[in-house]
PDB file of C-alpha atoms in Angstrom:
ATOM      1  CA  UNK A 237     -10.790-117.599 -24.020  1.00  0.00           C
ATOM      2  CA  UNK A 238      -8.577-115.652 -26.619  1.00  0.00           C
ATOM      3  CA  UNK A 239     -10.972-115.344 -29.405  1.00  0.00           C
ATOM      4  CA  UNK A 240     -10.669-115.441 -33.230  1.00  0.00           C
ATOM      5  CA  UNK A 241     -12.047-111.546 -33.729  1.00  0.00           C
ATOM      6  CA  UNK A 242      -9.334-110.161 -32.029  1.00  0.00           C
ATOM      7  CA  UNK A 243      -7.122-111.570 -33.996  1.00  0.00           C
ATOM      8  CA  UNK A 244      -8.531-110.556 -36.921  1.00  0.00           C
ATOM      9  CA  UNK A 245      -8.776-107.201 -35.721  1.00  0.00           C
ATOM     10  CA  UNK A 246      -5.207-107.049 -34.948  1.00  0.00           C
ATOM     11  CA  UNK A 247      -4.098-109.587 -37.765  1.00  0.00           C
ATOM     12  CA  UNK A 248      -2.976-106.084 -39.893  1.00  0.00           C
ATOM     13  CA  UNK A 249      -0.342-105.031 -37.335  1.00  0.00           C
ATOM     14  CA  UNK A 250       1.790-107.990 -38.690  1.00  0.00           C
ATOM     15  CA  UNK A 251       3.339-108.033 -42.124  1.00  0.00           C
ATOM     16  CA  UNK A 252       4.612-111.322 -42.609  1.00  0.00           C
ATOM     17  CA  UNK A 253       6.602-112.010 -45.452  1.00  0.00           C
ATOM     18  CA  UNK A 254       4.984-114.211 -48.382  1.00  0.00           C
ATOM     19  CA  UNK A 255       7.708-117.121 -48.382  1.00  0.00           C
ATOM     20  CA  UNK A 256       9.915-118.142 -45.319  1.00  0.00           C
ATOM     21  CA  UNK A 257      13.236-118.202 -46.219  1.00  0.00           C
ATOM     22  CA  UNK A 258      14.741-120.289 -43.362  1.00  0.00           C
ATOM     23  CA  UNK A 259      13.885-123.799 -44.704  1.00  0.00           C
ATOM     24  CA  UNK A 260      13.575-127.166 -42.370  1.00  0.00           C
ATOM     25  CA  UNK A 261      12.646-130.622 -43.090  1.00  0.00           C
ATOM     26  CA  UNK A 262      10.509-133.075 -41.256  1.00  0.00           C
ATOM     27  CA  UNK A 263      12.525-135.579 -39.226  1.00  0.00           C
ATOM     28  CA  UNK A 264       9.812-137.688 -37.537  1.00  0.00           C
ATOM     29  CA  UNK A 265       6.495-137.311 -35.523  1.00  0.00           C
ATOM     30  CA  UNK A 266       5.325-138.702 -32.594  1.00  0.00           C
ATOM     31  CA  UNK A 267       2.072-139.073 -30.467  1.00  0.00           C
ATOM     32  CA  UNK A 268       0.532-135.726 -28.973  1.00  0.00           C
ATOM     33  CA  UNK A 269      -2.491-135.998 -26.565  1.00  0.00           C
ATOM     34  CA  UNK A 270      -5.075-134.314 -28.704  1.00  0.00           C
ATOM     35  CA  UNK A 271      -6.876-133.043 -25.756  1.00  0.00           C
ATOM     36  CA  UNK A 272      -4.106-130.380 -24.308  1.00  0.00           C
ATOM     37  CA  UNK A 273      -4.610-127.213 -25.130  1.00  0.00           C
ATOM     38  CA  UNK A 274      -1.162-126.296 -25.249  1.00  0.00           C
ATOM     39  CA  UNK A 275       0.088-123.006 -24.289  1.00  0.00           C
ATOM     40  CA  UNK A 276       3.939-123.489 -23.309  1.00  0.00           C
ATOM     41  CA  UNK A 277       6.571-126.349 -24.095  1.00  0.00           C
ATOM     42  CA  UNK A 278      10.082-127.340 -23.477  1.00  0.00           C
ATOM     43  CA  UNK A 279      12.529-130.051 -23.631  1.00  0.00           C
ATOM     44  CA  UNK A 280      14.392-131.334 -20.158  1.00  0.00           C
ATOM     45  CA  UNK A 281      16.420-134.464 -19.543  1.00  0.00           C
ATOM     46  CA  UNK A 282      15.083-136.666 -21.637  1.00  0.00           C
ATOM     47  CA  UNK A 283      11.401-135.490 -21.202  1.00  0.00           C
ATOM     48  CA  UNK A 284       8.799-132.896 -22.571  1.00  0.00           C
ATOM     49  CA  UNK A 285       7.144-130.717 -20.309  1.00  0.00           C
ATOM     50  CA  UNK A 286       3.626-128.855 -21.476  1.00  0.00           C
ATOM     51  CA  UNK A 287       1.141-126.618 -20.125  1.00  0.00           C
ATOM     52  CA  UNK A 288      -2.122-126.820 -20.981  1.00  0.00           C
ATOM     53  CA  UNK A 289      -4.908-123.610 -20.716  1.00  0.00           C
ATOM     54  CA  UNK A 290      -8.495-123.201 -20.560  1.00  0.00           C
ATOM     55  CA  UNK A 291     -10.132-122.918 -17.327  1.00  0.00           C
ATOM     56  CA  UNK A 292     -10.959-125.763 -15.450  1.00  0.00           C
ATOM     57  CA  UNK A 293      -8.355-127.902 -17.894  1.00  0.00           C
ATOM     58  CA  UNK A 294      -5.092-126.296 -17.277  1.00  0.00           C
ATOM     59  CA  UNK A 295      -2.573-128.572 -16.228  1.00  0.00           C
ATOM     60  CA  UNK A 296       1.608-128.438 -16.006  1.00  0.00           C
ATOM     61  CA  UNK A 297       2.351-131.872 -17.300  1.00  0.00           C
ATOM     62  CA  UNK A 298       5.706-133.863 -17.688  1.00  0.00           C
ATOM     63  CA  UNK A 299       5.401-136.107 -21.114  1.00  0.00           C
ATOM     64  CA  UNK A 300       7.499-139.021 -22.500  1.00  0.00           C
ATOM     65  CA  UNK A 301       8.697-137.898 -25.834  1.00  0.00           C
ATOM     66  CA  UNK A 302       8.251-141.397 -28.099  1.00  0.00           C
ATOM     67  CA  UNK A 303       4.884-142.599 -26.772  1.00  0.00           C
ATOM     68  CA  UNK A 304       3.409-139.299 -25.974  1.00  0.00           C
ATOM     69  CA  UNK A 305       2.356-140.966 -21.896  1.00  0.00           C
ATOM     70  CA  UNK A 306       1.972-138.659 -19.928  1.00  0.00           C
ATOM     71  CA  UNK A 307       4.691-139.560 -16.610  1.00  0.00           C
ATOM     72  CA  UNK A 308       3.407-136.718 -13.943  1.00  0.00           C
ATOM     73  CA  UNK A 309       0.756-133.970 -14.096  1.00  0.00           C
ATOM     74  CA  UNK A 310      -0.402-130.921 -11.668  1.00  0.00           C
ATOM     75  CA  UNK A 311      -3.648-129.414 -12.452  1.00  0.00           C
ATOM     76  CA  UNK A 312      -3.330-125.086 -12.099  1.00  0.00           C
ATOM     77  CA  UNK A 313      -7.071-124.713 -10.254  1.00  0.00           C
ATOM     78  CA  UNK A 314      -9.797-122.619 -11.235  1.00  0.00           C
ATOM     79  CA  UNK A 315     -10.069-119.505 -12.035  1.00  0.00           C
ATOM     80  CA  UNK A 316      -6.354-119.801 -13.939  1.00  0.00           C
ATOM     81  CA  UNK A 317      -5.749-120.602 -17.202  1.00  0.00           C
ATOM     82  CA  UNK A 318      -2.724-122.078 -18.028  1.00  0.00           C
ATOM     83  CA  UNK A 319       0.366-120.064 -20.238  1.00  0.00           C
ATOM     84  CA  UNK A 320       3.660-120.066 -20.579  1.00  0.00           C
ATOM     85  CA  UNK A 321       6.146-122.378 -18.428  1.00  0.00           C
ATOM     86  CA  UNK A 322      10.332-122.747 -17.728  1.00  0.00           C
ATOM     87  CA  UNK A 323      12.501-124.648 -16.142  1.00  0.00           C
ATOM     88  CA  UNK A 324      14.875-122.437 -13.612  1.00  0.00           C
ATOM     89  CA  UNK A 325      17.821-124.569 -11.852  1.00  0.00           C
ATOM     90  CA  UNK A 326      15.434-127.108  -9.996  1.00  0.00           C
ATOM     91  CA  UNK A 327      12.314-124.768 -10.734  1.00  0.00           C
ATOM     92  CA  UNK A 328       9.756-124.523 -13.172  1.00  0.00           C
ATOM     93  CA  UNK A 329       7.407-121.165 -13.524  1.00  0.00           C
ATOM     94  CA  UNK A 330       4.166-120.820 -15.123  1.00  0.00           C
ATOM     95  CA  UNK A 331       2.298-117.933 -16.012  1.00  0.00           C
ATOM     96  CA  UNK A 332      -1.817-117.436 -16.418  1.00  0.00           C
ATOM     97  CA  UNK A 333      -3.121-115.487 -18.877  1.00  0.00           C
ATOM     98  CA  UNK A 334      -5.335-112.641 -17.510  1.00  0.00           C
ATOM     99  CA  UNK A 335      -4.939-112.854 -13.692  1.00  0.00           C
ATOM    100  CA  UNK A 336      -1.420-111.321 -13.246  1.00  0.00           C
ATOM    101  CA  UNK A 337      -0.699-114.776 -11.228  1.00  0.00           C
ATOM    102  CA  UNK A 338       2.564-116.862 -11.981  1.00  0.00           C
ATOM    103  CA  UNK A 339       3.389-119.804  -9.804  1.00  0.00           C
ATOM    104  CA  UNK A 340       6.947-121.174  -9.345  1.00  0.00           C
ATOM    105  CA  UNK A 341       6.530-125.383  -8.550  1.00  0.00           C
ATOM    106  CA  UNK A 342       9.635-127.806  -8.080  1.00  0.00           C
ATOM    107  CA  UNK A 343      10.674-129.229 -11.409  1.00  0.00           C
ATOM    108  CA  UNK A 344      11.306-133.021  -9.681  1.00  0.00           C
ATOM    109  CA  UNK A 345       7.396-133.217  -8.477  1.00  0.00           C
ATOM    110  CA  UNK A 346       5.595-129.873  -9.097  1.00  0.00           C
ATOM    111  CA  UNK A 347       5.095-128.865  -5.821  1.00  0.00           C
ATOM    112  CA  UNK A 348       3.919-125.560  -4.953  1.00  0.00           C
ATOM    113  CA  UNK A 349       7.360-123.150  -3.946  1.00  0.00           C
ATOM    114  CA  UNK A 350       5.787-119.781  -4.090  1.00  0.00           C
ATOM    115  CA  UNK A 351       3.614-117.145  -6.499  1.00  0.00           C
ATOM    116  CA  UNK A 352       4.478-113.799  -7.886  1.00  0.00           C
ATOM    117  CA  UNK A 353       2.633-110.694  -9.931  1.00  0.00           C
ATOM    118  CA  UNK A 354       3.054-109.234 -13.127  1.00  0.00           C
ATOM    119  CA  UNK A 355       1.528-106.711 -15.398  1.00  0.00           C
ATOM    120  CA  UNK A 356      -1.031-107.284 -17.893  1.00  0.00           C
ATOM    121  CA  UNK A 357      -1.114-110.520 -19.577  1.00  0.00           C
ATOM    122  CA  UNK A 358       0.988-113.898 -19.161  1.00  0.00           C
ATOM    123  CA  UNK A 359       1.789-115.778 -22.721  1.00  0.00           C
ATOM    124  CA  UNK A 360       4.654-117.407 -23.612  1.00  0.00           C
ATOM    125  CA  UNK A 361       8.129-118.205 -21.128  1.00  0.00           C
ATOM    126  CA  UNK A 362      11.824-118.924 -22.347  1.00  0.00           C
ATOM    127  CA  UNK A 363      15.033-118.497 -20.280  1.00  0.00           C
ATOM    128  CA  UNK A 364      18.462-117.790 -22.366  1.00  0.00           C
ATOM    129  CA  UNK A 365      20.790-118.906 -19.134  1.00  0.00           C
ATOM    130  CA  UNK A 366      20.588-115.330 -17.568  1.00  0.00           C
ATOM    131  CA  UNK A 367      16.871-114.098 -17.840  1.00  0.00           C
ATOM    132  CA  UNK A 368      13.770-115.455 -17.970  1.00  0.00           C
ATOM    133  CA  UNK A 369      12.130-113.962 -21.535  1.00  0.00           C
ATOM    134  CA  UNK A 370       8.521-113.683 -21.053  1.00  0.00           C
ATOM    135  CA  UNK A 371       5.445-112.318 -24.300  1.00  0.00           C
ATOM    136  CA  UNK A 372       2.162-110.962 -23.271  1.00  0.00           C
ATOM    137  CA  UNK A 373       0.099-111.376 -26.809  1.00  0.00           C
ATOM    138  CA  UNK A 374       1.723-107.739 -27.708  1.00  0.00           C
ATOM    139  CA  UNK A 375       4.803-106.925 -29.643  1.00  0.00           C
ATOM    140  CA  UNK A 376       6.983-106.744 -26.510  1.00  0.00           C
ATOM    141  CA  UNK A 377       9.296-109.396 -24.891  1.00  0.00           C
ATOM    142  CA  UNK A 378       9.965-108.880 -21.616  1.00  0.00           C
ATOM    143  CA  UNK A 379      13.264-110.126 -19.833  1.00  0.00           C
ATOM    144  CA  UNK A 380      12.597-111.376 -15.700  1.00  0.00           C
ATOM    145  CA  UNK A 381      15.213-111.997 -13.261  1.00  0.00           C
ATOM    146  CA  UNK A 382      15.251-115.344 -12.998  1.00  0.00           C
ATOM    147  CA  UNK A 383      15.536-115.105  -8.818  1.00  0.00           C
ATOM    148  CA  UNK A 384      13.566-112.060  -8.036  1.00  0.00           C
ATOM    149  CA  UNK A 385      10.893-112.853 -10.950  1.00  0.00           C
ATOM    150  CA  UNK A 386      11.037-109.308 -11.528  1.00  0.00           C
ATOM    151  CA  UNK A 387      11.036-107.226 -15.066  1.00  0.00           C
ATOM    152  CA  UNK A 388      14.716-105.797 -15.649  1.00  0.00           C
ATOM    153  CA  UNK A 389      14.031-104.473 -19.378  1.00  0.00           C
ATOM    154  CA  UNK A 390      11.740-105.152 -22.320  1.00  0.00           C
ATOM    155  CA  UNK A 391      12.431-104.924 -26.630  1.00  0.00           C
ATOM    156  CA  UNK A 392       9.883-104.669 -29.112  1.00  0.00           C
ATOM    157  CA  UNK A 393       9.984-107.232 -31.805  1.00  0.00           C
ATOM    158  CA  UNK A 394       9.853-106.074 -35.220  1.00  0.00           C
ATOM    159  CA  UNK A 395       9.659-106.755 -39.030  1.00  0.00           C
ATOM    160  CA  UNK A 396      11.038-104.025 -41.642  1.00  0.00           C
ATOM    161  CA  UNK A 397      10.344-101.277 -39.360  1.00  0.00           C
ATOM    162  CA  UNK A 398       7.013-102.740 -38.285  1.00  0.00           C
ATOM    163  CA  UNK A 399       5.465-104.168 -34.652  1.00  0.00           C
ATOM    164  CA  UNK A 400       5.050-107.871 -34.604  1.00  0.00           C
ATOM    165  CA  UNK A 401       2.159-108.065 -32.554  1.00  0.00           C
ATOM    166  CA  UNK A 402       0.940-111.495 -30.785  1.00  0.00           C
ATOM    167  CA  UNK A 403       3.933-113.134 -29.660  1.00  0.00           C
ATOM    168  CA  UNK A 404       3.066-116.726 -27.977  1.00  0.00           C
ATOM    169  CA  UNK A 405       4.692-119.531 -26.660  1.00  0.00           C
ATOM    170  CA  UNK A 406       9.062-118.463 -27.095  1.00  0.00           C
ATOM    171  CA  UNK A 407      11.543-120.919 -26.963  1.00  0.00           C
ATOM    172  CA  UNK A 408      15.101-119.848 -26.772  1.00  0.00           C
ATOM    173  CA  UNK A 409      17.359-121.536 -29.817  1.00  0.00           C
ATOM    174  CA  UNK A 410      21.207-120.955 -30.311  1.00  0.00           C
ATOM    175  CA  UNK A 411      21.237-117.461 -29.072  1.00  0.00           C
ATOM    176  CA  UNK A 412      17.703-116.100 -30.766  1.00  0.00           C
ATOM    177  CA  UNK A 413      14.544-116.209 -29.377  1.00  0.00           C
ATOM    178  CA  UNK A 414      12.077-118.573 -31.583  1.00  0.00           C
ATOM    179  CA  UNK A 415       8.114-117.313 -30.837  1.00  0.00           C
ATOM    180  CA  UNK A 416       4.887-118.500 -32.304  1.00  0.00           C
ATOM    181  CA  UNK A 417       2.677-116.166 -33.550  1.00  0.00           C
ATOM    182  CA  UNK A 418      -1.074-116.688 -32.480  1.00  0.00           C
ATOM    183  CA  UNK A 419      -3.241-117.501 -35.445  1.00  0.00           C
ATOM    184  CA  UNK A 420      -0.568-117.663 -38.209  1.00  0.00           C
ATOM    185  CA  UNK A 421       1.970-120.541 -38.975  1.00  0.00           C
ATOM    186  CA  UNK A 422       4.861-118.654 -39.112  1.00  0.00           C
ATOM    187  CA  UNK A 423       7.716-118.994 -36.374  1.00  0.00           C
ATOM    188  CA  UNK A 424       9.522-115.576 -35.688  1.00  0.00           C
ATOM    189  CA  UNK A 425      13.600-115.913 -35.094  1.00  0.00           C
ATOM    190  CA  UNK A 426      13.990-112.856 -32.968  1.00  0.00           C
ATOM    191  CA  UNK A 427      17.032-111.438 -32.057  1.00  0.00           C
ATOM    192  CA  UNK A 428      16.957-110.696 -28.295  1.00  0.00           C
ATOM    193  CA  UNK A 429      19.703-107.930 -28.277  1.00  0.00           C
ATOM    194  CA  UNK A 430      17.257-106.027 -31.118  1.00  0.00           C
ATOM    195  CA  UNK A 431      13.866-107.333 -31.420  1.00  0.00           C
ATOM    196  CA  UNK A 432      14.655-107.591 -34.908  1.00  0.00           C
ATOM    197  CA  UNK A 433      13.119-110.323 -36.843  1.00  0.00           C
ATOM    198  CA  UNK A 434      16.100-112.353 -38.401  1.00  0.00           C
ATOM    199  CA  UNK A 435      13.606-114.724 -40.640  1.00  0.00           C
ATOM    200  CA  UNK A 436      10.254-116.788 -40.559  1.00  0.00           C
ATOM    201  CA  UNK A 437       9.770-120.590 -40.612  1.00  0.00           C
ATOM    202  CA  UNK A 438       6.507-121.421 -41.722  1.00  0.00           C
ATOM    203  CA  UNK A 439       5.032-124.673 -40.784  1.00  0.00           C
ATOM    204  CA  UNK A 440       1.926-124.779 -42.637  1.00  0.00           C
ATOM    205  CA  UNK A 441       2.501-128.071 -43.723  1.00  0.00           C
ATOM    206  CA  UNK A 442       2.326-129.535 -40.295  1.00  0.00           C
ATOM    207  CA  UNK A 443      -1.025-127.952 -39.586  1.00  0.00           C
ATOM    208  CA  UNK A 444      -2.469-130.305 -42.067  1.00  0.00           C
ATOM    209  CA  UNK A 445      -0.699-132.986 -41.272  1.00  0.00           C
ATOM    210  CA  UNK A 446      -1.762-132.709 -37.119  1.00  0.00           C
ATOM    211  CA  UNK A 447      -5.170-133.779 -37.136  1.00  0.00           C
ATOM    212  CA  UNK A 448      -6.658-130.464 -36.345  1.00  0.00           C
ATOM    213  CA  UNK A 449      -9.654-129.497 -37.645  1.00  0.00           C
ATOM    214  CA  UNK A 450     -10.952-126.604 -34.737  1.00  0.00           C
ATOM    215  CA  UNK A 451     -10.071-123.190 -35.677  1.00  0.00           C
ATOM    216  CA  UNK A 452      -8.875-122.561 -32.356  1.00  0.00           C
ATOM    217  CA  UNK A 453      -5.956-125.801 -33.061  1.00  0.00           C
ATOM    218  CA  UNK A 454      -3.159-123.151 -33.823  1.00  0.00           C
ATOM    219  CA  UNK A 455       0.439-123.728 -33.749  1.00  0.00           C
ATOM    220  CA  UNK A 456       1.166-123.294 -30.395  1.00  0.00           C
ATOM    221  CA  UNK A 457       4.706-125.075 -28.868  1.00  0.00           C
ATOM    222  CA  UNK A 458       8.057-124.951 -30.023  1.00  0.00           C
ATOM    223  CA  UNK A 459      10.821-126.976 -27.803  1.00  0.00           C
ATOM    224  CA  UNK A 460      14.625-127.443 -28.076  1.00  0.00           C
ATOM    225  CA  UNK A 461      16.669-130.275 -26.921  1.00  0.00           C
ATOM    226  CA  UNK A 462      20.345-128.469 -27.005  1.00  0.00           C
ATOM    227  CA  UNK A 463      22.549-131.324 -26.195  1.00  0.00           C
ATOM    228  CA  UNK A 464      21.040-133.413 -29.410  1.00  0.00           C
ATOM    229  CA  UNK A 465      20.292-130.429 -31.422  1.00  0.00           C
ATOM    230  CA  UNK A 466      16.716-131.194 -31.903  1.00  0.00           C
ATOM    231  CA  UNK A 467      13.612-129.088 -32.418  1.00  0.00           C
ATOM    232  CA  UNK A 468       9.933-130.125 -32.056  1.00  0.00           C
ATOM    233  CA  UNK A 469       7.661-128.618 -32.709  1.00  0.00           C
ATOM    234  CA  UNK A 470       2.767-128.990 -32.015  1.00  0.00           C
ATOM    235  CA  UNK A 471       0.103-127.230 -31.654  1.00  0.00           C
ATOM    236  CA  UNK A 472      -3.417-126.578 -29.683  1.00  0.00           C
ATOM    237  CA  UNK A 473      -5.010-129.834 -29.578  1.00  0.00           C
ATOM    238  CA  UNK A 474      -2.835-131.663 -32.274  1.00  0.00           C
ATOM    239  CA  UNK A 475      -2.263-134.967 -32.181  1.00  0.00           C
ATOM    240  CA  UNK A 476       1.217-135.035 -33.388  1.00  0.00           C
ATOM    241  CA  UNK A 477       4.495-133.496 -32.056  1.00  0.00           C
ATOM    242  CA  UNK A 478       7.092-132.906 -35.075  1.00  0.00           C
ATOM    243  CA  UNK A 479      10.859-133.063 -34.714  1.00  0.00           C
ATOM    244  CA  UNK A 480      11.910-130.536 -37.177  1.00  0.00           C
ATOM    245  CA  UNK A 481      15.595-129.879 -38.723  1.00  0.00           C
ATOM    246  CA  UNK A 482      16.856-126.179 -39.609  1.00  0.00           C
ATOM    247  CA  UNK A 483      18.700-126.328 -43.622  1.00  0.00           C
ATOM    248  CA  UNK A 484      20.557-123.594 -43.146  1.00  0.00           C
TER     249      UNK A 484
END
C-alpha cells in the first residue's frame, strides 16, 4: 500500500503555489460508496466508471451517477491492485500499481480481451482522442498508443522550473491534462504539449465536506462529461462525488 512516509519524504519535490488561482464553484453532490478505494475515474454515456485498489478489493466498476448504485462490477484478482482505467473505442484498460500488469476488458460487460507490460509503476490513465496518457507516481506522463499499448514519448510536468512529482489519477479536460496529486488537494492543469503547469485548483473544501476522516481518504478521481460540460470530482473512500464548475 502507498504509504504516508513516502510522501512526506518526497512532499519537498513539489512547490505548490499558496492560493489557486483557477476558481470553481460547487454545483451539487451526490452519493459515493464510501468503501472504494478509488484509484481511476471517468465519465461515459450517461454512467461513471471507477476502479478501486487495494489487494484483495480492487474492482473495475460501472456506477449510476445520481444514486451512486453500482450497475456492473469485475473484481481485478489477487495479487493486483487496482490503478488507473480508460475507455478506448469499445475498450476499457486498467493498470496495477507495482506488477507491470495492465488488462484491456470490453467496455459493454468487462470481459477479459487481453493483458500487456509496462515499466515501473501503473497510476493514473487518460486518453486525449489520439494517445492514451498514462502517470506512474513520478513527475513524468507518459503517452501509449492506444492499439499497440505501447510508450511513443513521455514529458515531465513542471511548476516554475521545478518537477511535480506524484502525479495520480489524470483526466483529460478541453485540451489539458487535469492530474491529482497524491496527498495534497491541489489539481494540476498540465499542458500536454509542455508539461508545464498552467494553474492549480484546490479542493480543500471538499475534503471536509466528504466524510473522510482516514488519512489515507485523499483526493483521488477527477471525471469529465464533455458533451454537458461537467466535472466531478471524489476521493479515496469519500462518500460524496462533487460536480464542480470552472469560473474562468
Amino acid at each position: 500500500m502507498k504509504r504516508l512516509l513516502f510522501a512526506l519524504l518526497g512532499a519537498w519535490l513539489l512547490v505548490v503555489p499558496a492560493q489557486a488561482e483557477t476558481r470553481w464553484k460547487l454545483v451539487r453532490s451526490y452519493p459515493h460508496d464510501p468503501a472504494a478505494f478509488t484509484e481511476g475515474l471517468f465519465y461515459h454515456d450517461g454512467a461513471l466508471y471507477e476502479s478501486t485498489g487495494l489487494e484483495g478489493e480492487s474492482e473495475i466498476r460501472k456506477v449510476e451517477l445520481k444514486s451512486g448504485k453500482i450497475l456492473s462490477r469485475r473484481i481485478v484478482p489477487r495479487p493486483y491492485f487496482g490503478e488507473g482505467i480508460v475507455n478506448w473505442k469499445d475498450r476499457l484498460i486498467s493498470l496495477t500499481w507495482r506488477h507491470r500488469q495492465g488488462f484491456v476488458w470490453k467496455l459493454d460487460d468487462f470481459s477479459p480481451v487481453s493483458q500487456f507490460r509496462y515499466e515501473g509503476e501503473g497510476w493514473g490513465l487518460t486518453q486525449d482522442g489520439r494517445s492514451l496518457i498514462m502517470s506512474d507516481g513520478t513527475a513524468q506522463l507518459r503517452f501509449l498508443d492506444p492499439e499497440r499499448l505501447t510508450e511513443e514519448r513521455r514529458i515531465t510536468v513542471t511548476w516554475n522550473g521545478r518537477a511535480v512529482e506524484r502525479l495520480n489519477e489524470l483526466e483529460y479536460v478541453k485540451g489539458e491534462v487535469w492530474a491529482n496529486i497524491w496527498y495534497d488537494s491541489h489539481i494540476a492543469r498540465i499542458d500536454p504539449r509542455t508539461g508545464a503547469v498552467i494553474d492549480w485548483i484546490d479542493i480543500a473544501p471538499l475534503l471536509k465536506a466528504s466524510g473522510a476522516k482516514d488519512s489515507e481518504a485523499v483526493a483521488n478521481g477527477i471525471a469529465y462529461d464533455a458533451k454537458a460540460d461537467r466535472l466531478f470530482v471524489t476521493g479515496k473512500n469519500w462518500a460524496k462525488l462533487f460536480e464542480i464548475r470552472i469560473e474562468r
